[in-house]
PDB file of C-alpha atoms in Angstrom:
ATOM      1  CA  MET A   1     109.866 106.187 120.977  1.00 53.00           C
ATOM      2  CA  GLN A   2     109.250 108.193 117.857  1.00 75.00           C
ATOM      3  CA  ASP A   3     106.166 107.427 115.760  1.00 93.00           C
ATOM      4  CA  VAL A   4     107.134 106.778 112.141  1.00 96.00           C
ATOM      5  CA  ARG A   5     104.701 106.370 109.254  1.00 97.00           C
ATOM      6  CA  ILE A   6     106.192 104.098 106.523  1.00 98.00           C
ATOM      7  CA  LEU A   7     105.228 103.368 102.924  1.00 98.00           C
ATOM      8  CA  LEU A   8     106.695 100.125 101.491  1.00 98.00           C
ATOM      9  CA  VAL A   9     107.291  99.896  97.751  1.00 98.00           C
ATOM     10  CA  ASP A  10     108.524  96.734  96.030  1.00 96.00           C
ATOM     11  CA  ASP A  11     107.244  94.777  93.040  1.00 96.00           C
ATOM     12  CA  GLU A  12     107.627  91.525  95.005  1.00 95.00           C
ATOM     13  CA  LYS A  13     104.787  90.938  97.413  1.00 95.00           C
ATOM     14  CA  SER A  14     106.890  88.622  99.598  1.00 94.00           C
ATOM     15  CA  VAL A  15     109.486  91.385 100.090  1.00 92.00           C
ATOM     16  CA  ARG A  16     106.827  93.929 101.100  1.00 94.00           C
ATOM     17  CA  PHE A  17     105.339  91.527 103.667  1.00 94.00           C
ATOM     18  CA  ALA A  18     108.750  90.473 105.025  1.00 92.00           C
ATOM     19  CA  LEU A  19     109.666  94.108 105.517  1.00 93.00           C
ATOM     20  CA  GLU A  20     106.316  94.778 107.129  1.00 95.00           C
ATOM     21  CA  ARG A  21     106.815  91.943 109.646  1.00 94.00           C
ATOM     22  CA  LEU A  22     110.301  93.169 110.458  1.00 92.00           C
ATOM     23  CA  LEU A  23     109.434  96.829 110.780  1.00 95.00           C
ATOM     24  CA  LEU A  24     106.307  96.350 112.891  1.00 93.00           C
ATOM     25  CA  THR A  25     108.489  94.807 115.642  1.00 91.00           C
ATOM     26  CA  HIS A  26     109.697  98.365 116.315  1.00 91.00           C
ATOM     27  CA  GLU A  27     107.421 100.201 118.730  1.00 92.00           C
ATOM     28  CA  GLY A  28     105.677 103.247 117.314  1.00 93.00           C
ATOM     29  CA  TRP A  29     106.281 102.405 113.666  1.00 96.00           C
ATOM     30  CA  GLU A  30     103.285 102.005 111.353  1.00 96.00           C
ATOM     31  CA  ILE A  31     103.022 100.716 107.793  1.00 97.00           C
ATOM     32  CA  VAL A  32     100.589 103.192 106.274  1.00 98.00           C
ATOM     33  CA  GLY A  33     100.577 101.671 102.827  1.00 97.00           C
ATOM     34  CA  MET A  34     102.197  99.472 100.223  1.00 98.00           C
ATOM     35  CA  ALA A  35     102.769  99.815  96.493  1.00 97.00           C
ATOM     36  CA  SER A  36     104.155  97.535  93.767  1.00 97.00           C
ATOM     37  CA  ASN A  37     105.623 100.168  91.437  1.00 97.00           C
ATOM     38  CA  GLY A  38     106.927 103.718  91.460  1.00 96.00           C
ATOM     39  CA  ARG A  39     103.848 105.282  89.821  1.00 97.00           C
ATOM     40  CA  ASP A  40     101.640 103.855  92.559  1.00 97.00           C
ATOM     41  CA  ALA A  41     104.153 104.977  95.182  1.00 98.00           C
ATOM     42  CA  VAL A  42     104.015 108.624  94.054  1.00 98.00           C
ATOM     43  CA  GLY A  43     100.194 108.653  94.338  1.00 97.00           C
ATOM     44  CA  LYS A  44     100.160 106.900  97.701  1.00 98.00           C
ATOM     45  CA  ALA A  45     102.889 109.151  99.101  1.00 98.00           C
ATOM     46  CA  GLY A  46     100.811 112.187  98.128  1.00 97.00           C
ATOM     47  CA  ASP A  47      97.699 110.729  99.790  1.00 97.00           C
ATOM     48  CA  LEU A  48      99.285 109.146 102.853  1.00 98.00           C
ATOM     49  CA  LYS A  49     102.112 111.629 103.654  1.00 97.00           C
ATOM     50  CA  PRO A  50     104.498 108.992 105.111  1.00 98.00           C
ATOM     51  CA  ASP A  51     107.557 109.982 107.091  1.00 97.00           C
ATOM     52  CA  VAL A  52     109.650 107.347 105.294  1.00 98.00           C
ATOM     53  CA  VAL A  53     109.291 105.544 101.965  1.00 98.00           C
ATOM     54  CA  ILE A  54     111.302 102.325 101.607  1.00 97.00           C
ATOM     55  CA  MET A  55     111.417 101.654  97.877  1.00 97.00           C
ATOM     56  CA  ASP A  56     113.008  99.099  95.571  1.00 95.00           C
ATOM     57  CA  ILE A  57     114.980 100.583  92.662  1.00 94.00           C
ATOM     58  CA  SER A  58     114.067  97.957  89.992  1.00 92.00           C
ATOM     59  CA  MET A  59     110.304  97.918  89.414  1.00 93.00           C
ATOM     60  CA  PRO A  60     107.924  97.948  86.441  1.00 89.00           C
ATOM     61  CA  GLU A  61     106.108 101.081  85.221  1.00 91.00           C
ATOM     62  CA  MET A  62     108.366 103.525  87.116  1.00 95.00           C
ATOM     63  CA  ASN A  63     111.528 102.557  88.938  1.00 95.00           C
ATOM     64  CA  GLY A  64     112.614 103.880  92.334  1.00 96.00           C
ATOM     65  CA  LEU A  65     115.142 106.349  90.885  1.00 96.00           C
ATOM     66  CA  GLU A  66     112.394 107.915  88.751  1.00 97.00           C
ATOM     67  CA  ALA A  67     109.832 107.911  91.530  1.00 98.00           C
ATOM     68  CA  THR A  68     112.070 109.455  94.195  1.00 98.00           C
ATOM     69  CA  PRO A  69     112.155 113.068  92.901  1.00 98.00           C
ATOM     70  CA  ARG A  70     108.416 112.916  92.220  1.00 98.00           C
ATOM     71  CA  ILE A  71     107.704 111.758  95.800  1.00 98.00           C
ATOM     72  CA  LYS A  72     109.987 114.516  97.140  1.00 97.00           C
ATOM     73  CA  LYS A  73     108.053 117.049  95.072  1.00 97.00           C
ATOM     74  CA  VAL A  74     104.604 115.994  96.388  1.00 97.00           C
ATOM     75  CA  THR A  75     105.735 115.398  99.981  1.00 97.00           C
ATOM     76  CA  PRO A  76     108.985 117.341 100.610  1.00 95.00           C
ATOM     77  CA  GLY A  77     109.187 116.177 104.236  1.00 95.00           C
ATOM     78  CA  THR A  78     109.213 112.508 103.325  1.00 97.00           C
ATOM     79  CA  GLU A  79     112.548 110.686 103.402  1.00 98.00           C
ATOM     80  CA  VAL A  80     113.193 108.066 100.737  1.00 98.00           C
ATOM     81  CA  LEU A  81     115.286 104.976 101.448  1.00 97.00           C
ATOM     82  CA  LEU A  82     116.093 103.131  98.230  1.00 95.00           C
ATOM     83  CA  PHE A  83     116.529  99.401  98.602  1.00 90.00           C
ATOM     84  CA  SER A  84     118.148  97.200  95.917  1.00 87.00           C
ATOM     85  CA  GLN A  85     119.797  93.861  95.255  1.00 82.00           C
ATOM     86  CA  HIS A  86     122.611  95.787  93.552  1.00 70.00           C
ATOM     87  CA  GLY A  87     124.861  97.794  95.852  1.00 61.00           C
ATOM     88  CA  SER A  88     127.718  99.749  94.312  1.00 66.00           C
ATOM     89  CA  ALA A  89     129.243 103.211  94.492  1.00 68.00           C
ATOM     90  CA  GLY A  90     127.493 104.059  91.188  1.00 82.00           C
ATOM     91  CA  ILE A  91     124.040 103.091  92.396  1.00 85.00           C
ATOM     92  CA  VAL A  92     124.543 104.982  95.654  1.00 86.00           C
ATOM     93  CA  GLN A  93     125.491 108.093  93.681  1.00 89.00           C
ATOM     94  CA  GLU A  94     122.393 107.670  91.488  1.00 90.00           C
ATOM     95  CA  ALA A  95     120.220 107.339  94.599  1.00 92.00           C
ATOM     96  CA  GLN A  96     121.722 110.549  96.046  1.00 93.00           C
ATOM     97  CA  ALA A  97     121.288 112.370  92.719  1.00 94.00           C
ATOM     98  CA  ALA A  98     117.595 111.340  92.630  1.00 95.00           C
ATOM     99  CA  GLY A  99     117.076 112.895  96.043  1.00 96.00           C
ATOM    100  CA  ALA A 100     117.032 109.777  98.205  1.00 97.00           C
ATOM    101  CA  SER A 101     118.109 110.198 101.808  1.00 95.00           C
ATOM    102  CA  GLY A 102     119.432 106.702 101.991  1.00 94.00           C
ATOM    103  CA  PHE A 103     120.350 103.483 100.225  1.00 93.00           C
ATOM    104  CA  LEU A 104     120.461  99.956 101.579  1.00 91.00           C
ATOM    105  CA  SER A 105     121.427  96.761  99.787  1.00 87.00           C
ATOM    106  CA  LYS A 106     118.882  93.952 100.066  1.00 84.00           C
ATOM    107  CA  SER A 107     121.832  91.763 101.153  1.00 82.00           C
ATOM    108  CA  ARG A 108     121.897  93.820 104.355  1.00 79.00           C
ATOM    109  CA  PRO A 109     118.364  93.468 105.825  1.00 77.00           C
ATOM    110  CA  ASP A 110     119.879  93.528 109.323  1.00 82.00           C
ATOM    111  CA  SER A 111     120.549  97.270 108.747  1.00 90.00           C
ATOM    112  CA  ILE A 112     116.941  98.202 107.915  1.00 92.00           C
ATOM    113  CA  ILE A 113     116.078  99.267 111.469  1.00 93.00           C
ATOM    114  CA  ALA A 114     119.117 101.533 111.727  1.00 94.00           C
ATOM    115  CA  ALA A 115     118.363 102.959 108.273  1.00 95.00           C
ATOM    116  CA  VAL A 116     114.734 103.819 109.161  1.00 95.00           C
ATOM    117  CA  GLU A 117     115.822 105.315 112.504  1.00 95.00           C
ATOM    118  CA  ALA A 118     118.240 107.573 110.590  1.00 95.00           C
ATOM    119  CA  MET A 119     115.531 108.548 108.064  1.00 95.00           C
ATOM    120  CA  ALA A 120     113.101 109.342 110.916  1.00 94.00           C
ATOM    121  CA  GLU A 121     115.672 111.756 112.316  1.00 95.00           C
ATOM    122  CA  HIS A 122     116.285 113.239 108.844  1.00 94.00           C
ATOM    123  CA  ARG A 123     119.816 111.863 108.780  1.00 95.00           C
ATOM    124  CA  PRO A 124     121.228 110.201 105.658  1.00 95.00           C
ATOM    125  CA  PHE A 125     122.007 106.491 105.638  1.00 95.00           C
ATOM    126  CA  PHE A 126     123.963 105.071 102.707  1.00 89.00           C
ATOM    127  CA  ASP A 127     125.097 101.452 102.957  1.00 78.00           C
ATOM    128  CA  SER A 128     125.755  98.865 100.299  1.00 53.00           C
ATOM    129  CA  ASN A 129     127.065  95.348  99.983  1.00 51.00           C
ATOM    130  CA  ASP A 130     130.467  96.591  98.776  1.00 45.00           C
ATOM    131  CA  SER A 131     131.635  97.746 102.183  1.00 40.00           C
ATOM    132  CA  LEU A 132     131.048 101.373 101.230  1.00 41.00           C
ATOM    133  CA  GLY A 133     129.568 101.976 104.631  1.00 38.00           C
ATOM    134  CA  ARG A 134     127.892 105.202 105.598  1.00 36.00           C
ATOM    135  CA  PHE A 135     128.913 108.535 104.146  1.00 32.00           C
TER     136      PHE A 135
END
């Protein structure tokens, strides 16, 4: 089992804690921190050096698309998985352009384990609720 350090970023506390419960069932995975907006996420990523950041796109202060390139700048080895209620080809392209290694629609929480496993192996994972699949 590979150890994976994860930072969870979502403006909804219930989403952060639901993700934490789900991800901690995976042996060797650790939630090293949580943030409620992109600005906080950039600072915590710099301090905590997570392997994977799972981040909502729509948040106050700084959204996930704005925070992603900043996180990649301060911790280039960190993989960013953007997570959103809205899954479309356009949003997936925006996620890729921002430097994210993956995208997952919130309507597909069953895929979160596979997405984090891909991120931990530095493989891309792009999935949405429009049947775009991985590419």
